[in-house]
Amino acid sequence: MPTFDLQHTTLRELNQALHQVKPGTNETHFEVLNPRGSHAVAVGVDGDVAVTVKGSVGYYCGGMNSGATITVEGSAGPGVGENMMAGTIHIKGDASQYAGATGRGGLLVIDGNASSRCGISMKGINIVVKGSIGHMSAFMAQSGNLVVLGDAGDALGDSLYEARLFVRGSVKSLGADCIEKELRAEHLEILQDLLDKAGVTDVKPSDFKRYGSARKLYNFNIDNAEAY
Amino acid sequence: MCGIVGLFLKDKSLEPRLGELLSEMLVTMTDRGPDSAGIAIYGAPDTGRSKITIQSPHPEKDFQGLKDLLKATAGDSLTVHIKATHAVLGVDAAKAEAVRAALAAERPDIRVMSTGDSVEIYKEVGLPKDVANRFDVVHMAGTHGIGHTRMATESAVTTLGAHPFSTGPDQCLVHNGSLSNHNNLRRELKREGMRFETENDSEVAAAYLTSQMAHGKNLGQALEGAVSDLDGFFTFVVGTKSGFGVVRDPIACKPAVMAETDQYVAFGSEYRALVNLPGIENARVWGP
């Protein structure tokens, strides 16, 4: 198992090694020591490898990930999993602002809380937050699922498109054009699948409420012309 | 982008190391602000005494004979401690205003960085590492301090445009962000009699808080007022004689991380700034 101690090795060496992983390699598990809040740890990995980071990371950890299973045994700074395409990122601590922003696929699991703008502009990623999320989360979110076991802050799902938002706790306020919607059988199925994948066993899908777009902002309404 | 750090020591045994810990935090934030840096250090106050930290673009000229020049105003107890472009004057508290007036009249190029019972402010243009070395921050002791690394956006890269900004006794502010209503607010505060040294937006925020506290608000209330009266992006760390406070605008896009242990409360724009603090592995870490 290749081990990179970021106190002695540069971040560039780590990321280059991760980018050079070839299909069929036996080196499938990387360990990163002493990240000490470094930015851009394990970004743009497209090989099918596991990366375990022993400590807290800074900005953009696992950004553009398209194959790796990244586990952070600590907290993550802003933009964890930004524009992720596939694979899994698991943060065992908390995540800062805009976790999973613009993500197109894969699964981002945050054991603690996520800060503001979690899942902003998400485009297909699945995000499971076991704690609570901050204000303006899922702003302009287009597709994918955001599952929150705790509470959501102000302006959840403002200007939302077709992402599904599931919140088990309270929602401080809903953003423009975001409304509560009926939790149907197909949603219970999606929820159960994501809870299973995130390793959550003690929570029932029926405990959640679903929020989605009222679809009133999709098209320009001529009656509003004077507002601009 | 700018970098902010703050450190409040609960454990007295760390006080001799305040400068060392704070400068390490500051230097780590160089990526966020390489053009200027500054710190405010709060030491134990001496009863009845005041400190005036001054700065001059020509220290060799302006600081020469300063003690003799001010003796008539300040008396024999005056102390002058020169550190590069800055100097700290120790004066009887009752004579502090008179000393300031004498300085303004006799050495007009001298700028007052801070006044108060315990604060000293040092700031300069240049890399944070060089600025910290210049003032020998590593060897400064104290109870708490805040620091700033600047990437200028709103006004020129000058010594006076660097942070922290102080506009009231023992009060100072560092800012990451930019304000959009600072010109109007500056006009209003000038009418109230506040003094400004620069065109900088952050100085207006410092003056605003000082003015609010002069009207009887405590730091917490003044910071709450800032959220509605200041328009723009901001994470502020505000130092006072007894500690520091943090406030962020409602959008809160300018980063902030805090950590607390039995020994200290620390603030950093990024977690990276905190990683060398003792016991950080077991600290409670959160975003304010």
Coordinates of C-alpha atoms in Angstrom, one line a residue:
Chain A
M1 CA 0.0 0.0 0.0
P2 CA 1.6 3.3 -1.1
T3 CA 1.8 5.8 1.7
F4 CA 2.3 9.5 1.2
D5 CA 3.3 11.6 4.3
L6 CA 2.5 15.2 3.2
Q7 CA 4.9 16.5 5.8
H8 CA 7.7 15.0 3.7
T9 CA 6.2 14.6 0.2
T10 CA 4.7 17.3 -1.9
L11 CA 1.0 17.3 -2.8
R12 CA 2.0 17.2 -6.5
E13 CA 3.7 13.8 -6.0
L14 CA 0.7 12.4 -4.3
N15 CA -1.8 13.6 -6.9
Q16 CA 0.5 12.6 -9.8
A17 CA 0.8 9.0 -8.4
L18 CA -2.9 8.9 -8.1
H19 CA -3.4 10.1 -11.7
Q20 CA -0.9 7.5 -13.0
V21 CA -2.8 4.5 -11.6
K22 CA -3.3 2.0 -14.5
P23 CA -6.2 -0.4 -14.8
G24 CA -5.4 -3.8 -13.3
T25 CA -2.8 -2.5 -10.9
N26 CA -2.3 -4.2 -7.6
E27 CA -1.7 -0.9 -5.8
T28 CA -5.3 -0.2 -5.1
H29 CA -5.1 1.4 -1.6
F30 CA -3.3 4.7 -1.0
E31 CA -2.8 6.2 2.5
V32 CA -2.2 9.9 3.1
L33 CA -0.6 11.0 6.4
N34 CA -0.4 14.5 7.9
P35 CA -2.6 16.3 5.4
R36 CA -2.7 19.3 7.9
G37 CA -5.5 21.1 6.1
S38 CA -3.8 20.9 2.6
H39 CA -5.8 21.9 -0.4
A40 CA -6.6 19.8 -3.4
V41 CA -5.8 16.4 -1.8
A42 CA -6.7 13.6 -4.2
V43 CA -8.3 15.7 -6.9
G44 CA -9.1 14.3 -10.3
V45 CA -8.5 10.7 -9.6
D46 CA -10.1 8.4 -12.3
G47 CA -8.6 5.1 -11.3
D48 CA -10.6 2.5 -9.3
V49 CA -8.5 3.0 -6.1
A50 CA -9.2 3.6 -2.4
V51 CA -7.5 6.6 -0.7
T52 CA -7.6 7.0 3.1
V53 CA -6.6 10.4 4.4
K54 CA -5.6 10.4 8.0
G55 CA -6.5 13.9 9.2
S56 CA -8.3 17.0 8.1
V57 CA -8.1 18.5 4.6
G58 CA -8.5 22.0 3.1
Y59 CA -10.2 23.1 0.0
Y60 CA -11.5 20.9 -2.9
C61 CA -10.5 17.5 -1.5
G62 CA -11.6 14.8 -4.1
G63 CA -12.7 17.5 -6.6
M64 CA -13.6 16.0 -10.0
N65 CA -13.2 12.5 -8.6
S66 CA -14.3 10.0 -11.1
G67 CA -13.5 6.6 -9.7
A68 CA -11.8 6.6 -6.4
T69 CA -13.2 5.8 -3.0
I70 CA -11.8 8.6 -0.8
T71 CA -12.1 8.4 3.0
V72 CA -11.1 11.4 5.1
E73 CA -10.6 10.6 8.8
G74 CA -11.1 14.2 9.8
S75 CA -12.9 17.3 8.5
A76 CA -12.9 18.8 5.0
G77 CA -12.6 22.4 4.0
P78 CA -14.7 24.3 1.3
G79 CA -15.7 22.5 -1.9
V80 CA -15.1 18.9 -1.0
G81 CA -16.0 16.7 -3.9
E82 CA -16.6 19.7 -6.1
N83 CA -17.7 18.7 -9.6
M84 CA -17.3 15.0 -8.7
M85 CA -18.2 12.6 -11.6
A86 CA -18.3 9.2 -9.9
G87 CA -16.9 7.2 -7.1
T88 CA -17.4 7.8 -3.3
I89 CA -16.1 10.3 -0.9
H90 CA -16.7 9.8 2.8
I91 CA -15.9 12.5 5.3
K92 CA -15.8 11.3 8.9
G93 CA -15.9 14.8 10.4
D94 CA -17.6 17.9 9.2
A95 CA -17.5 19.6 5.8
S96 CA -17.2 23.3 5.2
Q97 CA -19.0 25.4 2.6
Y98 CA -20.3 24.1 -0.8
A99 CA -19.7 20.4 -0.3
G100 CA -20.4 18.5 -3.5
A101 CA -21.0 21.7 -5.5
T102 CA -21.8 21.1 -9.1
G103 CA -21.3 17.3 -8.6
R104 CA -22.4 15.2 -11.6
G105 CA -22.3 11.7 -10.1
G106 CA -21.1 9.5 -7.4
L107 CA -21.8 9.5 -3.6
L108 CA -20.6 12.0 -1.0
V109 CA -21.2 11.0 2.6
I110 CA -20.6 13.4 5.4
D111 CA -20.8 11.9 8.9
G112 CA -20.9 15.3 10.7
N113 CA -22.5 18.6 9.6
A114 CA -22.1 20.4 6.3
S115 CA -21.9 24.2 6.2
S116 CA -23.6 26.6 3.8
R117 CA -24.4 25.9 0.2
C118 CA -24.1 22.2 0.5
G119 CA -25.0 20.7 -2.9
I120 CA -25.1 24.0 -4.7
S121 CA -25.8 23.5 -8.4
M122 CA -25.6 19.7 -8.0
K123 CA -26.1 18.0 -11.3
G124 CA -26.6 14.3 -10.5
I125 CA -24.5 13.6 -7.4
N126 CA -25.9 11.9 -4.4
I127 CA -25.1 13.6 -1.0
V128 CA -25.9 12.1 2.4
V129 CA -25.2 14.3 5.4
K130 CA -25.7 12.6 8.7
G131 CA -25.7 15.9 10.6
S132 CA -27.3 19.2 9.5
I133 CA -26.6 21.5 6.6
G134 CA -26.2 25.3 6.5
H135 CA -28.0 28.1 4.6
M136 CA -28.6 28.2 0.8
S137 CA -28.0 24.5 0.4
A138 CA -29.0 23.0 -3.0
F139 CA -29.2 26.4 -4.6
M140 CA -30.1 26.0 -8.2
A141 CA -29.6 22.2 -7.8
Q142 CA -30.4 20.4 -11.1
S143 CA -30.5 16.7 -10.4
G144 CA -29.4 14.1 -8.0
N145 CA -30.4 13.5 -4.3
L146 CA -29.5 15.4 -1.2
V147 CA -30.3 13.5 2.0
V148 CA -30.0 15.2 5.4
L149 CA -30.6 13.3 8.6
G150 CA -30.5 16.5 10.7
D151 CA -31.8 20.0 9.9
A152 CA -31.5 22.4 7.0
G153 CA -30.7 26.1 7.3
D154 CA -32.3 29.1 5.6
A155 CA -33.3 29.2 1.9
L156 CA -33.1 25.5 1.2
G157 CA -33.3 24.7 -2.5
D158 CA -33.6 28.3 -3.8
S159 CA -34.3 28.4 -7.5
L160 CA -34.3 24.6 -7.5
Y161 CA -34.5 22.5 -10.7
E162 CA -35.1 18.8 -10.5
A163 CA -32.8 17.7 -7.6
R164 CA -34.6 15.8 -4.8
L165 CA -34.1 17.1 -1.3
F166 CA -34.9 14.8 1.6
V167 CA -34.6 16.3 5.1
R168 CA -35.4 14.4 8.3
G169 CA -35.3 17.3 10.7
S170 CA -36.5 20.9 10.5
V171 CA -36.0 23.3 7.6
K172 CA -35.4 26.9 8.7
S173 CA -36.8 28.3 5.5
L174 CA -37.4 27.3 1.9
G175 CA -35.8 29.3 -0.9
A176 CA -37.8 30.7 -3.8
D177 CA -39.7 28.1 -5.8
C178 CA -38.8 25.2 -3.4
I179 CA -41.8 23.4 -1.9
E180 CA -42.5 20.4 0.2
K181 CA -43.7 17.5 -1.9
E182 CA -45.3 14.1 -1.4
L183 CA -43.0 11.3 -0.3
R184 CA -44.0 8.4 -2.6
A185 CA -43.0 4.8 -2.8
E186 CA -40.3 5.5 -5.5
H187 CA -38.7 8.1 -3.1
L188 CA -38.7 5.6 -0.2
E189 CA -36.8 3.3 -2.5
I190 CA -34.2 5.9 -3.4
L191 CA -33.8 6.9 0.2
Q192 CA -33.4 3.3 1.4
D193 CA -30.8 2.7 -1.2
L194 CA -28.8 5.8 -0.3
L195 CA -29.1 5.2 3.4
D196 CA -27.8 1.6 2.9
K197 CA -24.9 2.9 0.8
A198 CA -24.0 5.5 3.4
G199 CA -24.1 2.8 6.1
V200 CA -27.1 4.3 8.0
T201 CA -29.1 1.6 9.6
D202 CA -31.1 3.2 12.4
V203 CA -33.1 5.6 10.3
K204 CA -36.4 4.9 8.3
P205 CA -36.9 6.4 4.9
S206 CA -40.4 7.4 6.0
D207 CA -38.9 9.8 8.6
F208 CA -38.0 12.2 5.9
K209 CA -39.8 15.0 4.1
R210 CA -39.2 15.6 0.4
Y211 CA -38.7 19.0 -1.1
G212 CA -38.6 19.9 -4.7
S213 CA -39.2 22.5 -7.3
A214 CA -42.5 24.2 -7.8
R215 CA -41.4 24.8 -11.3
K216 CA -42.6 28.4 -11.3
L217 CA -39.3 29.9 -12.2
Y218 CA -38.6 27.6 -15.2
N219 CA -39.9 30.0 -17.8
F220 CA -39.9 33.8 -17.9
N221 CA -43.3 35.1 -16.9
I222 CA -44.2 38.2 -18.9
D223 CA -46.3 39.4 -16.0
N224 CA -43.1 39.9 -14.1
A225 CA -41.4 42.0 -16.7
E226 CA -41.8 45.2 -14.7
A227 CA -39.8 43.6 -11.8
Y228 CA -36.5 43.7 -13.9
Chain B
M1 CA -8.8 37.2 -0.7
C2 CA -7.0 37.9 2.6
G3 CA -5.9 35.8 5.6
I4 CA -7.0 36.3 9.1
V5 CA -5.7 34.7 12.3
G6 CA -6.5 35.2 16.0
L7 CA -5.3 33.6 19.2
F8 CA -6.7 34.0 22.7
L9 CA -4.7 32.3 25.4
K10 CA -6.6 30.8 28.4
D11 CA -3.4 29.1 29.7
K12 CA -1.1 31.7 31.2
S13 CA 1.9 29.4 30.6
L14 CA 1.5 30.0 26.9
E15 CA 1.7 33.8 27.1
P16 CA 5.4 34.0 26.5
R17 CA 4.8 32.1 23.2
L18 CA 2.0 34.3 21.9
G19 CA 4.1 36.0 19.3
E20 CA 5.7 32.7 18.1
L21 CA 2.4 30.9 17.7
L22 CA 0.7 33.9 16.1
S23 CA 3.5 34.5 13.6
E24 CA 3.5 30.9 12.5
M25 CA -0.3 31.2 11.9
L26 CA 0.3 34.4 10.0
V27 CA 3.0 33.0 7.8
T28 CA 0.9 30.0 6.9
M29 CA -1.7 32.5 5.5
T30 CA 0.8 34.0 3.1
D31 CA -0.9 32.4 0.1
R32 CA -4.1 34.3 1.0
G33 CA -2.3 37.7 1.3
P34 CA 1.3 38.2 0.2
D35 CA 1.3 41.9 -0.2
S36 CA 1.2 43.2 3.4
A37 CA 0.8 41.9 6.9
G38 CA 0.1 43.1 10.3
I39 CA -0.6 42.0 13.9
A40 CA -2.1 43.4 17.0
I41 CA -0.7 42.1 20.2
Y42 CA -2.4 42.6 23.6
G43 CA -0.1 42.4 26.6
A44 CA -0.8 42.8 30.3
P45 CA -1.7 46.5 31.0
D46 CA 0.3 48.6 33.4
T47 CA -2.0 50.5 35.8
G48 CA -2.2 54.2 34.9
R49 CA 0.0 53.8 31.8
S50 CA -0.9 54.0 28.1
K51 CA 0.8 52.7 25.0
I52 CA 0.9 54.6 21.7
T53 CA 2.3 52.6 18.8
I54 CA 3.5 55.0 16.0
Q55 CA 4.8 54.5 12.5
S56 CA 6.9 56.6 10.2
P57 CA 8.0 56.2 6.6
H58 CA 11.3 57.8 7.7
P59 CA 12.0 56.3 11.1
E60 CA 15.6 57.4 11.2
K61 CA 14.5 61.0 10.9
D62 CA 11.2 61.0 12.8
F63 CA 12.2 58.8 15.7
Q64 CA 15.5 60.6 16.4
G65 CA 15.4 62.6 19.6
L66 CA 11.8 61.7 20.1
K67 CA 12.2 61.3 23.8
D68 CA 13.7 64.7 24.3
L69 CA 11.1 66.2 22.0
L70 CA 8.2 64.8 24.0
K71 CA 9.7 65.2 27.5
A72 CA 8.0 68.5 28.1
T73 CA 4.6 67.0 27.4
A74 CA 5.0 63.4 28.6
G75 CA 7.3 63.9 31.6
D76 CA 10.2 61.7 32.8
S77 CA 8.3 58.5 32.8
L78 CA 8.1 58.4 28.9
T79 CA 9.6 55.3 27.4
V80 CA 10.4 54.9 23.7
H81 CA 10.9 51.5 22.2
I82 CA 11.8 51.5 18.5
K83 CA 11.1 48.5 16.3
A84 CA 12.0 49.2 12.7
T85 CA 9.4 51.5 11.2
H86 CA 7.3 51.4 14.4
A87 CA 7.9 52.6 17.9
V88 CA 5.9 52.1 21.1
L89 CA 5.7 55.0 23.5
G90 CA 4.8 54.3 27.1
V91 CA 3.2 57.3 28.7
D92 CA 1.0 58.2 31.7
A93 CA -2.5 57.5 30.7
A94 CA -3.5 61.1 31.6
K95 CA -1.0 62.5 29.2
A96 CA -1.7 60.3 26.2
E97 CA -3.9 62.7 24.3
A98 CA -1.4 65.6 24.8
V99 CA 1.4 63.4 23.5
R100 CA -0.6 62.6 20.4
A101 CA -1.2 66.3 19.8
A102 CA 2.5 67.1 20.3
L103 CA 3.4 64.3 17.8
A104 CA 1.0 65.6 15.2
A105 CA 2.4 69.1 15.6
E106 CA 6.1 68.3 15.7
R107 CA 6.4 65.2 13.6
P108 CA 3.5 65.3 11.1
D109 CA 4.7 62.3 9.1
I110 CA 4.3 60.0 12.1
R111 CA 1.1 58.0 12.1
V112 CA -0.6 56.5 15.1
M113 CA -1.2 52.8 14.7
S114 CA -2.9 52.2 18.0
T115 CA -3.5 53.6 21.4
G116 CA -4.6 51.9 24.6
D117 CA -3.6 50.2 27.8
S118 CA -2.4 47.0 26.3
V119 CA -2.5 46.9 22.4
E120 CA 0.4 47.3 20.1
I121 CA -0.1 47.2 16.3
Y122 CA 2.6 46.5 13.8
K123 CA 2.0 46.4 10.0
E124 CA 4.0 46.8 6.9
V125 CA 4.0 46.0 3.2
G126 CA 5.9 42.8 2.2
L127 CA 5.6 39.1 2.7
P128 CA 4.1 38.1 6.1
K129 CA 7.4 36.2 7.0
D130 CA 9.5 39.4 6.4
V131 CA 7.0 41.6 8.2
A132 CA 7.0 39.3 11.2
N133 CA 10.8 39.2 11.2
R134 CA 11.2 42.9 10.9
F135 CA 9.2 43.5 14.1
D136 CA 10.6 40.4 15.9
V137 CA 7.0 39.2 16.5
V138 CA 8.3 35.7 17.5
H139 CA 9.6 37.1 20.8
M140 CA 6.4 39.1 21.7
A141 CA 4.5 37.9 24.7
G142 CA 0.8 38.7 25.5
T143 CA -2.6 37.4 26.3
H144 CA -4.2 37.6 22.9
G145 CA -3.5 38.9 19.4
I146 CA -4.9 39.0 15.9
G147 CA -3.2 39.2 12.5
H148 CA -3.9 39.7 8.8
T149 CA -2.2 38.9 5.5
R150 CA -3.4 41.2 2.8
M151 CA -4.3 40.8 -0.9
A152 CA -5.4 44.3 -1.7
T153 CA -8.6 44.8 -3.6
E154 CA -10.2 48.1 -2.5
S155 CA -7.3 50.4 -2.0
A156 CA -3.5 50.8 -2.5
V157 CA -0.8 48.5 -1.1
T158 CA 0.6 50.8 1.5
T159 CA 1.6 50.5 5.2
L160 CA -1.5 52.4 6.2
G161 CA -3.7 50.3 4.0
A162 CA -2.5 47.1 5.8
H163 CA -4.6 45.7 8.7
P164 CA -5.2 45.7 11.6
F165 CA -7.0 49.0 11.8
S166 CA -7.5 50.7 15.1
T167 CA -9.7 53.7 15.5
G168 CA -10.3 53.5 19.2
P169 CA -8.4 52.7 22.4
D170 CA -7.4 49.0 22.5
Q171 CA -9.8 48.3 19.6
C172 CA -8.8 47.0 16.3
L173 CA -10.1 45.0 13.3
V174 CA -9.0 42.8 10.6
H175 CA -11.1 42.1 7.6
N176 CA -11.4 39.5 4.8
G177 CA -13.8 40.7 2.1
S178 CA -14.9 44.0 0.7
L179 CA -17.5 46.6 1.6
S180 CA -19.7 48.4 -0.9
N181 CA -21.2 51.2 1.3
H182 CA -18.0 52.4 2.9
N183 CA -17.9 55.8 1.2
N184 CA -21.3 56.8 2.5
L185 CA -20.6 55.4 6.0
R186 CA -17.2 57.2 6.1
R187 CA -19.0 60.5 5.4
E188 CA -21.4 59.9 8.3
L189 CA -18.6 58.8 10.7
K190 CA -16.5 61.9 9.8
R191 CA -19.5 64.0 10.7
E192 CA -19.4 62.4 14.1
G193 CA -15.8 63.3 14.4
M194 CA -14.1 60.0 13.6
R195 CA -10.6 60.4 12.1
F196 CA -9.6 58.4 9.0
E197 CA -6.1 57.8 7.6
T198 CA -6.9 56.0 4.3
E199 CA -9.5 55.4 1.6
N200 CA -9.7 51.8 2.8
D201 CA -13.1 50.1 3.3
S202 CA -11.9 48.1 6.3
E203 CA -10.9 51.2 8.2
V204 CA -14.5 52.3 7.9
A205 CA -15.7 49.1 9.5
A206 CA -13.2 49.6 12.4
A207 CA -14.5 53.2 12.8
Y208 CA -18.1 52.0 12.7
L209 CA -17.6 49.5 15.5
T210 CA -15.6 52.1 17.6
S211 CA -18.4 54.6 17.1
Q212 CA -21.1 52.1 18.1
M213 CA -19.2 51.1 21.2
A214 CA -18.7 54.8 22.1
H215 CA -22.5 55.0 22.0
G216 CA -22.7 52.4 24.7
K217 CA -23.0 49.2 22.8
N218 CA -20.8 46.3 23.9
L219 CA -18.7 44.4 21.3
G220 CA -21.4 41.8 20.7
Q221 CA -24.1 44.4 20.1
A222 CA -21.8 46.5 17.8
L223 CA -21.0 43.4 15.7
E224 CA -24.7 42.5 15.4
G225 CA -25.3 46.1 14.2
A226 CA -22.6 45.6 11.6
V227 CA -24.5 42.8 10.0
S228 CA -27.3 45.1 9.0
D229 CA -25.4 48.4 8.6
L230 CA -22.4 47.2 6.5
D231 CA -23.1 46.1 3.0
G232 CA -20.7 43.7 1.4
F233 CA -18.6 40.6 2.1
F234 CA -16.9 40.3 5.4
T235 CA -15.4 38.1 8.0
F236 CA -14.2 40.4 10.7
V237 CA -12.1 39.6 13.7
V238 CA -12.2 42.4 16.2
G239 CA -9.7 42.7 19.1
T240 CA -10.5 44.4 22.4
K241 CA -8.7 44.6 25.7
S242 CA -10.5 41.5 26.9
G243 CA -10.4 39.2 23.9
F244 CA -11.6 39.0 20.3
G245 CA -14.9 38.7 18.5
V246 CA -15.8 37.3 15.1
V247 CA -18.6 38.3 12.7
R248 CA -19.5 37.2 9.2
D249 CA -22.0 38.7 6.8
P250 CA -25.2 36.7 6.3
I251 CA -24.0 35.1 3.0
A252 CA -20.8 34.0 4.9
C253 CA -18.7 33.1 1.8
K254 CA -15.5 34.5 3.4
P255 CA -14.0 31.5 5.3
A256 CA -13.6 31.1 9.0
V257 CA -12.5 28.2 11.2
M258 CA -12.3 28.3 15.0
A259 CA -10.7 25.9 17.4
E260 CA -10.9 25.7 21.2
T261 CA -9.0 23.7 23.8
D262 CA -8.4 24.2 27.5
Q263 CA -5.4 26.3 26.6
Y264 CA -6.7 28.7 23.9
V265 CA -9.4 29.8 21.4
A266 CA -8.0 30.2 17.9
F267 CA -9.3 31.6 14.7
G268 CA -8.0 31.1 11.1
S269 CA -9.3 31.8 7.6
E270 CA -8.3 28.2 7.0
Y271 CA -7.6 25.1 9.1
R272 CA -4.1 25.1 7.8
A273 CA -3.4 28.2 9.9
L274 CA -4.2 26.3 13.1
V275 CA -2.3 23.0 12.5
N276 CA 0.8 24.0 14.5
L277 CA -1.0 24.9 17.7
P278 CA -0.4 22.6 20.6
G279 CA -3.1 19.9 21.0
I280 CA -5.0 20.9 17.8
E281 CA -5.6 17.2 17.1
N282 CA -8.0 17.1 20.0
A283 CA -9.4 20.6 19.7
R284 CA -13.1 21.3 19.1
V285 CA -13.1 22.8 15.6
W286 CA -16.0 24.6 14.1
G287 CA -17.1 27.2 11.5
P288 CA -18.5 30.3 13.3

